[in-house]
């Protein structure tokens, strides 16, 4: 997957998160959890775009690590929506799968970026 494809994939992921947030009940825990989900789920793509514009290998590595953290946090909030009885797991299964895949991609990219950074510093 190239840079442009991943930018589009994370953008589509963000739009799915926005639609989920809009579909949540308008009160209580659903809104608290939903706002947290909205923040981290939409920030993955924004931070990936920033990483692609990184000024150096170190800058790229740092920003990709943020992407990894935000993707993992998205999984956390999705899990709480399910475990809290706000959403049924089968309804979120495709989004959970995409979140896991994006998280794995960002984790691999962060490891590669760090390894390349370490090679360049020796």
mmCIF file with all atom_site columns, N, CA and C in Angstrom, residues 15-27 30-31 34 37-38 81 86-87 91-92 95:
data_model
loop_
_atom_site.group_PDB
_atom_site.id
_atom_site.type_symbol
_atom_site.label_atom_id
_atom_site.label_alt_id
_atom_site.label_comp_id
_atom_site.label_asym_id
_atom_site.label_entity_id
_atom_site.label_seq_id
_atom_site.pdbx_PDB_ins_code
_atom_site.Cartn_x
_atom_site.Cartn_y
_atom_site.Cartn_z
_atom_site.occupancy
_atom_site.B_iso_or_equiv
_atom_site.pdbx_formal_charge
_atom_site.auth_seq_id
_atom_site.auth_comp_id
_atom_site.auth_asym_id
_atom_site.auth_atom_id
_atom_site.pdbx_PDB_model_num
ATOM 1  N N  . UNK A 1 15 ? -14.137 9.005  8.376  1.00 0.00 ? 15 UNK A N  1
ATOM 2  C CA . UNK A 1 15 ? -15.533 9.255  8.007  1.00 0.00 ? 15 UNK A CA 1
ATOM 3  C C  . UNK A 1 15 ? -16.465 8.210  8.611  1.00 0.00 ? 15 UNK A C  1
ATOM 4  N N  . UNK A 1 16 ? -16.012 6.981  8.683  1.00 0.00 ? 16 UNK A N  1
ATOM 5  C CA . UNK A 1 16 ? -16.818 5.932  9.319  1.00 0.00 ? 16 UNK A CA 1
ATOM 6  C C  . UNK A 1 16 ? -16.993 6.214  10.812 1.00 0.00 ? 16 UNK A C  1
ATOM 7  N N  . UNK A 1 17 ? -15.938 6.707  11.439 1.00 0.00 ? 17 UNK A N  1
ATOM 8  C CA . UNK A 1 17 ? -16.009 7.077  12.859 1.00 0.00 ? 17 UNK A CA 1
ATOM 9  C C  . UNK A 1 17 ? -17.000 8.231  13.046 1.00 0.00 ? 17 UNK A C  1
ATOM 10 N N  . UNK A 1 18 ? -16.953 9.208  12.161 1.00 0.00 ? 18 UNK A N  1
ATOM 11 C CA . UNK A 1 18 ? -17.883 10.346 12.231 1.00 0.00 ? 18 UNK A CA 1
ATOM 12 C C  . UNK A 1 18 ? -19.323 9.850  12.116 1.00 0.00 ? 18 UNK A C  1
ATOM 13 N N  . UNK A 1 19 ? -19.584 8.957  11.181 1.00 0.00 ? 19 UNK A N  1
ATOM 14 C CA . UNK A 1 19 ? -20.943 8.424  11.012 1.00 0.00 ? 19 UNK A CA 1
ATOM 15 C C  . UNK A 1 19 ? -21.383 7.619  12.237 1.00 0.00 ? 19 UNK A C  1
ATOM 16 N N  . UNK A 1 20 ? -20.464 6.865  12.826 1.00 0.00 ? 20 UNK A N  1
ATOM 17 C CA . UNK A 1 20 ? -20.798 6.129  14.043 1.00 0.00 ? 20 UNK A CA 1
ATOM 18 C C  . UNK A 1 20 ? -21.155 7.096  15.159 1.00 0.00 ? 20 UNK A C  1
ATOM 19 N N  . UNK A 1 21 ? -20.346 8.119  15.342 1.00 0.00 ? 21 UNK A N  1
ATOM 20 C CA . UNK A 1 21 ? -20.623 9.101  16.389 1.00 0.00 ? 21 UNK A CA 1
ATOM 21 C C  . UNK A 1 21 ? -22.010 9.724  16.196 1.00 0.00 ? 21 UNK A C  1
ATOM 22 N N  . UNK A 1 22 ? -22.339 10.058 14.963 1.00 0.00 ? 22 UNK A N  1
ATOM 23 C CA . UNK A 1 22 ? -23.636 10.672 14.677 1.00 0.00 ? 22 UNK A CA 1
ATOM 24 C C  . UNK A 1 22 ? -24.795 9.727  14.990 1.00 0.00 ? 22 UNK A C  1
ATOM 25 N N  . UNK A 1 23 ? -24.551 8.419  14.938 1.00 0.00 ? 23 UNK A N  1
ATOM 26 C CA . UNK A 1 23 ? -25.600 7.427  15.184 1.00 0.00 ? 23 UNK A CA 1
ATOM 27 C C  . UNK A 1 23 ? -25.739 7.044  16.657 1.00 0.00 ? 23 UNK A C  1
ATOM 28 N N  . UNK A 1 24 ? -24.811 7.490  17.499 1.00 0.00 ? 24 UNK A N  1
ATOM 29 C CA . UNK A 1 24 ? -24.873 7.127  18.921 1.00 0.00 ? 24 UNK A CA 1
ATOM 30 C C  . UNK A 1 24 ? -26.029 7.846  19.613 1.00 0.00 ? 24 UNK A C  1
ATOM 31 N N  . UNK A 1 25 ? -26.551 7.251  20.692 1.00 0.00 ? 25 UNK A N  1
ATOM 32 C CA . UNK A 1 25 ? -27.553 7.949  21.497 1.00 0.00 ? 25 UNK A CA 1
ATOM 33 C C  . UNK A 1 25 ? -27.017 9.315  21.939 1.00 0.00 ? 25 UNK A C  1
ATOM 34 N N  . UNK A 1 26 ? -27.912 10.274 22.048 1.00 0.00 ? 26 UNK A N  1
ATOM 35 C CA . UNK A 1 26 ? -27.515 11.656 22.296 1.00 0.00 ? 26 UNK A CA 1
ATOM 36 C C  . UNK A 1 26 ? -27.354 12.020 23.774 1.00 0.00 ? 26 UNK A C  1
ATOM 37 N N  . UNK A 1 27 ? -27.225 11.046 24.642 1.00 0.00 ? 27 UNK A N  1
ATOM 38 C CA . UNK A 1 27 ? -27.070 11.354 26.060 1.00 0.00 ? 27 UNK A CA 1
ATOM 39 C C  . UNK A 1 27 ? -26.106 10.398 26.751 1.00 0.00 ? 27 UNK A C  1
ATOM 40 N N  . UNK A 1 30 ? -22.827 7.317  26.186 1.00 0.00 ? 30 UNK A N  1
ATOM 41 C CA . UNK A 1 30 ? -22.633 7.195  24.736 1.00 0.00 ? 30 UNK A CA 1
ATOM 42 C C  . UNK A 1 30 ? -21.946 8.433  24.175 1.00 0.00 ? 30 UNK A C  1
ATOM 43 N N  . UNK A 1 31 ? -22.315 9.596  24.651 1.00 0.00 ? 31 UNK A N  1
ATOM 44 C CA . UNK A 1 31 ? -21.716 10.830 24.152 1.00 0.00 ? 31 UNK A CA 1
ATOM 45 C C  . UNK A 1 31 ? -20.300 11.037 24.677 1.00 0.00 ? 31 UNK A C  1
ATOM 46 N N  . UNK A 1 34 ? -18.284 8.462  22.873 1.00 0.00 ? 34 UNK A N  1
ATOM 47 C CA . UNK A 1 34 ? -18.304 8.830  21.457 1.00 0.00 ? 34 UNK A CA 1
ATOM 48 C C  . UNK A 1 34 ? -17.375 9.992  21.133 1.00 0.00 ? 34 UNK A C  1
ATOM 49 N N  . UNK A 1 37 ? -13.878 8.699  21.111 1.00 0.00 ? 37 UNK A N  1
ATOM 50 C CA . UNK A 1 37 ? -13.699 7.923  19.885 1.00 0.00 ? 37 UNK A CA 1
ATOM 51 C C  . UNK A 1 37 ? -13.552 8.846  18.679 1.00 0.00 ? 37 UNK A C  1
ATOM 52 N N  . UNK A 1 38 ? -14.372 9.865  18.620 1.00 0.00 ? 38 UNK A N  1
ATOM 53 C CA . UNK A 1 38 ? -14.331 10.811 17.507 1.00 0.00 ? 38 UNK A CA 1
ATOM 54 C C  . UNK A 1 38 ? -12.969 11.492 17.426 1.00 0.00 ? 38 UNK A C  1
ATOM 55 N N  . UNK A 1 81 ? -17.585 0.931  23.996 1.00 0.00 ? 81 UNK A N  1
ATOM 56 C CA . UNK A 1 81 ? -18.952 1.054  23.480 1.00 0.00 ? 81 UNK A CA 1
ATOM 57 C C  . UNK A 1 81 ? -19.650 -0.303 23.471 1.00 0.00 ? 81 UNK A C  1
ATOM 58 N N  . UNK A 1 86 ? -23.580 -0.171 24.838 1.00 0.00 ? 86 UNK A N  1
ATOM 59 C CA . UNK A 1 86 ? -24.094 0.942  24.034 1.00 0.00 ? 86 UNK A CA 1
ATOM 60 C C  . UNK A 1 86 ? -24.282 0.518  22.576 1.00 0.00 ? 86 UNK A C  1
ATOM 61 N N  . UNK A 1 87 ? -23.364 -0.298 22.076 1.00 0.00 ? 87 UNK A N  1
ATOM 62 C CA . UNK A 1 87 ? -23.440 -0.808 20.702 1.00 0.00 ? 87 UNK A CA 1
ATOM 63 C C  . UNK A 1 87 ? -23.227 -2.316 20.731 1.00 0.00 ? 87 UNK A C  1
ATOM 64 N N  . UNK A 1 91 ? -22.466 -5.103 15.092 1.00 0.00 ? 91 UNK A N  1
ATOM 65 C CA . UNK A 1 91 ? -22.628 -3.864 14.328 1.00 0.00 ? 91 UNK A CA 1
ATOM 66 C C  . UNK A 1 91 ? -21.300 -3.143 14.128 1.00 0.00 ? 91 UNK A C  1
ATOM 67 N N  . UNK A 1 92 ? -20.398 -3.307 15.077 1.00 0.00 ? 92 UNK A N  1
ATOM 68 C CA . UNK A 1 92 ? -19.100 -2.632 15.006 1.00 0.00 ? 92 UNK A CA 1
ATOM 69 C C  . UNK A 1 92 ? -17.995 -3.518 14.455 1.00 0.00 ? 92 UNK A C  1
ATOM 70 N N  . UNK A 1 95 ? -15.866 -2.178 11.554 1.00 0.00 ? 95 UNK A N  1
ATOM 71 C CA . UNK A 1 95 ? -15.060 -1.033 11.977 1.00 0.00 ? 95 UNK A CA 1
ATOM 72 C C  . UNK A 1 95 ? -13.937 -1.472 12.905 1.00 0.00 ? 95 UNK A C  1
#
